[in-house]
Structures are given as structure tokens and as C-alpha cells.
mmCIF file with all atom_site columns, C-alpha atoms in Angstrom:
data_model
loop_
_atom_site.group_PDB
_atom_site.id
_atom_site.type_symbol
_atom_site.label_atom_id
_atom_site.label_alt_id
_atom_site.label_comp_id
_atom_site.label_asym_id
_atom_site.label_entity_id
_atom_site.label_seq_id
_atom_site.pdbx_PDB_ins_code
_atom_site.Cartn_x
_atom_site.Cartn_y
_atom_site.Cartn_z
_atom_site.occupancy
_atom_site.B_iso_or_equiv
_atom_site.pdbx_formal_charge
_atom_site.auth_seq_id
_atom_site.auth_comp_id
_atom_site.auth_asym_id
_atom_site.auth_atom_id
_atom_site.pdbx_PDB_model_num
ATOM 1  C CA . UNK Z 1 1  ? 96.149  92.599  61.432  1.00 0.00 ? 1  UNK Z CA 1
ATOM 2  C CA . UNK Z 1 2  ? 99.375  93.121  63.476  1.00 0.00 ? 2  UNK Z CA 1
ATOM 3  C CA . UNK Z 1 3  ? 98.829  96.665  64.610  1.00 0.00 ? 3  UNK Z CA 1
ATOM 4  C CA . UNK Z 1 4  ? 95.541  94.901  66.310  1.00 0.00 ? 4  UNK Z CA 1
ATOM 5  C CA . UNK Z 1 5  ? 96.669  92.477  67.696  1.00 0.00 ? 5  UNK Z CA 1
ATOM 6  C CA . UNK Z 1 6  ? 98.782  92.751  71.133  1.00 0.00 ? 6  UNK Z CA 1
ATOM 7  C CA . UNK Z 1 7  ? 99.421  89.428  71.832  1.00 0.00 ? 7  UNK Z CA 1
ATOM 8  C CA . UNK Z 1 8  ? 100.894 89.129  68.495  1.00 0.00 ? 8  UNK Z CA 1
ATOM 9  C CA . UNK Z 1 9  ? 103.236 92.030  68.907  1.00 0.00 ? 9  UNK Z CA 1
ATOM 10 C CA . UNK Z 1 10 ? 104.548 90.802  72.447  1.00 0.00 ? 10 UNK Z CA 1
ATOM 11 C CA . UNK Z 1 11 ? 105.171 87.593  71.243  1.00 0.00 ? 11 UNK Z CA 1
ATOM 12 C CA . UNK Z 1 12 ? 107.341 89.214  67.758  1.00 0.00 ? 12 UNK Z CA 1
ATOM 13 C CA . UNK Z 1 13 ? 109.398 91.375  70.631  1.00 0.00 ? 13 UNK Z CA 1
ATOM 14 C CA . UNK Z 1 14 ? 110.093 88.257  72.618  1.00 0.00 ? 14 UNK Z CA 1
ATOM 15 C CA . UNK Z 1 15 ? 111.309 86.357  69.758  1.00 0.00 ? 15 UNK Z CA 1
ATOM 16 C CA . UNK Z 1 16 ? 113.526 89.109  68.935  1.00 0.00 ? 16 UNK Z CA 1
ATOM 17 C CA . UNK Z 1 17 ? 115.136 90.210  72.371  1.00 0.00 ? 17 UNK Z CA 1
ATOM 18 C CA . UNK Z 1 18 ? 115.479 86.327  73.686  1.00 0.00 ? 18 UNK Z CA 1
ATOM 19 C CA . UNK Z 1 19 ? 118.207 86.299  70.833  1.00 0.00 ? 19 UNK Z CA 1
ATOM 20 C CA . UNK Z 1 20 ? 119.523 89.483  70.420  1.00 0.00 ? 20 UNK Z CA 1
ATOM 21 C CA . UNK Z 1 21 ? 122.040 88.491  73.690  1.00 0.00 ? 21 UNK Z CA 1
ATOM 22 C CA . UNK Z 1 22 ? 122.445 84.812  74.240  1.00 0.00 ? 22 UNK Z CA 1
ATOM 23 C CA . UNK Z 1 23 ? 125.476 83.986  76.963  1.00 0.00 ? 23 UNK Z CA 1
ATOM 24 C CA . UNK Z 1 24 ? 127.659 81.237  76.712  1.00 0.00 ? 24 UNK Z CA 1
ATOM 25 C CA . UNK Z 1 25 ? 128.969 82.798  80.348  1.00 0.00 ? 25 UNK Z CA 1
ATOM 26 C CA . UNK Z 1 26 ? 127.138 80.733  83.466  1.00 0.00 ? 26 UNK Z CA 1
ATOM 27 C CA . UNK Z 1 27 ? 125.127 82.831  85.955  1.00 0.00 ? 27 UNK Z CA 1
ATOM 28 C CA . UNK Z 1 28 ? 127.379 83.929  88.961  1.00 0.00 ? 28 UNK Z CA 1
ATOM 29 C CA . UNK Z 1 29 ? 125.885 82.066  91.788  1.00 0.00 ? 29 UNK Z CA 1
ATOM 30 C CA . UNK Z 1 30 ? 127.067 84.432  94.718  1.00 0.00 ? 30 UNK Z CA 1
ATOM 31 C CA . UNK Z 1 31 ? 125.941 87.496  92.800  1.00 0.00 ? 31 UNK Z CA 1
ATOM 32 C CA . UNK Z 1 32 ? 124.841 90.332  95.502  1.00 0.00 ? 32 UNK Z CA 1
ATOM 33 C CA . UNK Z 1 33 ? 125.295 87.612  98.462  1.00 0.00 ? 33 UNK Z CA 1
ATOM 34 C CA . UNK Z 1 34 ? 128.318 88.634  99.526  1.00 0.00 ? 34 UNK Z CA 1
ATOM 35 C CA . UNK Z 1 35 ? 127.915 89.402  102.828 1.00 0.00 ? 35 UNK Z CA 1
ATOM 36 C CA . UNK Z 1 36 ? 123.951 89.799  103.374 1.00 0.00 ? 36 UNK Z CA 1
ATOM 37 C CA . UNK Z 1 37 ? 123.775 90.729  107.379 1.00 0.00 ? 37 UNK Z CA 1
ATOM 38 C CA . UNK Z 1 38 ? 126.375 93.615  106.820 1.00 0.00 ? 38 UNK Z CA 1
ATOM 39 C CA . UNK Z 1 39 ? 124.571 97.358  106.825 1.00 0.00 ? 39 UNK Z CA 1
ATOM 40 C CA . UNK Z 1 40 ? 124.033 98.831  103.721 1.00 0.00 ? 40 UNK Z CA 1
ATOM 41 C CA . UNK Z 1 41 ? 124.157 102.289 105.320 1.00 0.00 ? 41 UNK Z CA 1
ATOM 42 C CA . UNK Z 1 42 ? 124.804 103.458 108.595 1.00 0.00 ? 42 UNK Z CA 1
ATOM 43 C CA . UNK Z 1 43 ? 122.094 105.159 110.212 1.00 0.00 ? 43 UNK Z CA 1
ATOM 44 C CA . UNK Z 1 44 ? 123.842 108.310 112.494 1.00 0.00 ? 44 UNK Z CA 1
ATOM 45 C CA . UNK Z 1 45 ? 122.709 108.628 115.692 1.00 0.00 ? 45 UNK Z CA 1
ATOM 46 C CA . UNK Z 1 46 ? 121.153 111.727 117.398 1.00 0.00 ? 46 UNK Z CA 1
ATOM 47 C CA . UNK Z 1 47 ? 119.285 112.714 120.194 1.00 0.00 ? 47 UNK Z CA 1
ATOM 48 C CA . UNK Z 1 48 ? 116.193 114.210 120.919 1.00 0.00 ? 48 UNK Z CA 1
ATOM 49 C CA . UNK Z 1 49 ? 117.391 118.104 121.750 1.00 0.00 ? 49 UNK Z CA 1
ATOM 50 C CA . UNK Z 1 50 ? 119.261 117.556 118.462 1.00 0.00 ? 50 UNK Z CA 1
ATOM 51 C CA . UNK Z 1 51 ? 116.547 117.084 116.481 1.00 0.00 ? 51 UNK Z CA 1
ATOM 52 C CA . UNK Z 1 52 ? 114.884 119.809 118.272 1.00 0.00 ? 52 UNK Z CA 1
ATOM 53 C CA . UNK Z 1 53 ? 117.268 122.403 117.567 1.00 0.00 ? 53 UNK Z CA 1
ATOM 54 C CA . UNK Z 1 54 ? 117.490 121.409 113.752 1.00 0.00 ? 54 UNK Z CA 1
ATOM 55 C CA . UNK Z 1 55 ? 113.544 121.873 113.542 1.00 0.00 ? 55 UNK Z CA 1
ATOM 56 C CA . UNK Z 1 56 ? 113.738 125.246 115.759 1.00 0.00 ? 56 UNK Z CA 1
ATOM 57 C CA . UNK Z 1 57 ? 116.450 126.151 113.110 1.00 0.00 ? 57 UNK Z CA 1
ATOM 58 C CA . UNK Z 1 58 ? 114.583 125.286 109.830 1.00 0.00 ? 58 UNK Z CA 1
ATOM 59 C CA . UNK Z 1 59 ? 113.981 128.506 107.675 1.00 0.00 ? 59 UNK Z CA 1
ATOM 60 C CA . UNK Z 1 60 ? 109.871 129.083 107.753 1.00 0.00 ? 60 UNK Z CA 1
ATOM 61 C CA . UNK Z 1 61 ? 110.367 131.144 104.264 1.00 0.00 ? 61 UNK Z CA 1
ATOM 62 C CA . UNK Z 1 62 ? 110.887 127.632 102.423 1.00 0.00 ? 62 UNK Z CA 1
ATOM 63 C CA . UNK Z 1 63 ? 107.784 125.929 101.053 1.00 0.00 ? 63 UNK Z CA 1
ATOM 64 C CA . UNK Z 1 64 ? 106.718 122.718 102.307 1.00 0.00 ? 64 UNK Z CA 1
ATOM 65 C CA . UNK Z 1 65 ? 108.277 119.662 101.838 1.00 0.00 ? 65 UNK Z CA 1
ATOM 66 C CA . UNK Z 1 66 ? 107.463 116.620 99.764  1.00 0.00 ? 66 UNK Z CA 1
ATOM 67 C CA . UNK Z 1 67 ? 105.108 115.094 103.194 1.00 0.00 ? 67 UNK Z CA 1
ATOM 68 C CA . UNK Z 1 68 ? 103.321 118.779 102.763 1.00 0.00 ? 68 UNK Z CA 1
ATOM 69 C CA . UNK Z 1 69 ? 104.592 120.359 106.310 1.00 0.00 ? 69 UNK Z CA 1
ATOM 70 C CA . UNK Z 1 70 ? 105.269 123.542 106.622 1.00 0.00 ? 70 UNK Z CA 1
ATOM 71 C CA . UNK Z 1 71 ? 108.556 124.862 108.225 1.00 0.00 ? 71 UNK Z CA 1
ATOM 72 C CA . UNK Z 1 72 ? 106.315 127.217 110.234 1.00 0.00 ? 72 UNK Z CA 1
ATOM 73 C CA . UNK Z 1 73 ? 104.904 123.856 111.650 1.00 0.00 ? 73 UNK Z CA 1
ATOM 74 C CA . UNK Z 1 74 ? 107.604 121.972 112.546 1.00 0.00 ? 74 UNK Z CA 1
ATOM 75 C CA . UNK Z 1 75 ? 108.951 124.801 113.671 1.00 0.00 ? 75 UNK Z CA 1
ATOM 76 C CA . UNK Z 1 76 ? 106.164 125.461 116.034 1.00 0.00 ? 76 UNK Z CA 1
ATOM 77 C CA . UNK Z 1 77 ? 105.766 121.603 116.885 1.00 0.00 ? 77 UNK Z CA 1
ATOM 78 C CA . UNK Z 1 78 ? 109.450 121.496 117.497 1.00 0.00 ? 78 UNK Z CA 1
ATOM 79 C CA . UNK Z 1 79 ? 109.309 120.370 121.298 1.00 0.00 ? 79 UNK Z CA 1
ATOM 80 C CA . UNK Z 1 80 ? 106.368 118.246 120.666 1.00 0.00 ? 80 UNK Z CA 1
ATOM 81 C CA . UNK Z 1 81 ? 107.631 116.439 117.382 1.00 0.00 ? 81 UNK Z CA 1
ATOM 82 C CA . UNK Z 1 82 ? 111.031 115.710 118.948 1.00 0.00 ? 82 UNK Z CA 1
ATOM 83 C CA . UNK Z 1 83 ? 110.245 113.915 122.407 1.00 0.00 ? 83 UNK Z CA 1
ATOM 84 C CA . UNK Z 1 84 ? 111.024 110.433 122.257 1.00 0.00 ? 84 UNK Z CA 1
#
């Protein structure tokens, strides 16, 4: 039975999305190789006392962050964190 049967059901969707959109246009060859050793985005420059005085200036009522640190310890850890 189809509703058992997986490998069945793959193979009915790929027989129906390989034609739904057939081009008659030729792959671009240079697609995304425009310029490949360019930057992609500029990474801004700081110093050490900068970073320093944005972690001494972080507001400690805020929860924790996605990496699960608190304000209160970065805060604290300010010098520490920020020495090259």
C-alpha cells in the first residue's frame, strides 16, 4: 500500500517536482564567483579598553544571553575578559 511504503512516495514526489520546472535557460557559470577574495563584511576594529568599557557598561538587570552569561559576570570579569 502507498501510505506504507516510503520509498514509493519519494520516488511519486520526484517524478512530479523534476517536471513541474524544466529550463530551457543554461546554468550561469560565474554564478556567486564574482569576486571570491573580496570581504563579505568588514569586521570593525577595537581595542582592548574598548571592549572593556562596553562590558563595564552592560546593564546587569538583563537576563543572560544566548552563551548563558550573565551581565553581572561579564561585568565583573570585565578587565579579565578583555586583555588581549
Amino acid at each position: 500500500m502507498l501510505k506504507d511504503d516510503p520509498v514509493k512516495q519519494a520516488d511519486i514526489f520526484a517524478k512530479h517536482y523534476s517536471s513541474v520546472r524544466e529550463s530551457e535557460e543554461p546554468f550561469p557559470e560565474d554564478l556567486h564567483t564574482q569576486d571570491l577574495n573580496s570581504p563579505v563584511l568588514a569586521v570593525p576594529e577595537f581595542n582592548p579598553r574598548e571592549v572593556q568599557v562596553a562590558m563595564e557598561n552592560l546593564d546587569t538587570k538583563q537576563s543572560p544571553g544566548p552563551d548563558g552569561l550573565h551581565p553581572k559576570v561579564l561585568k565583573v570579569l570585565a578587565v579579565v575578559i578583555s586583555a588581549p
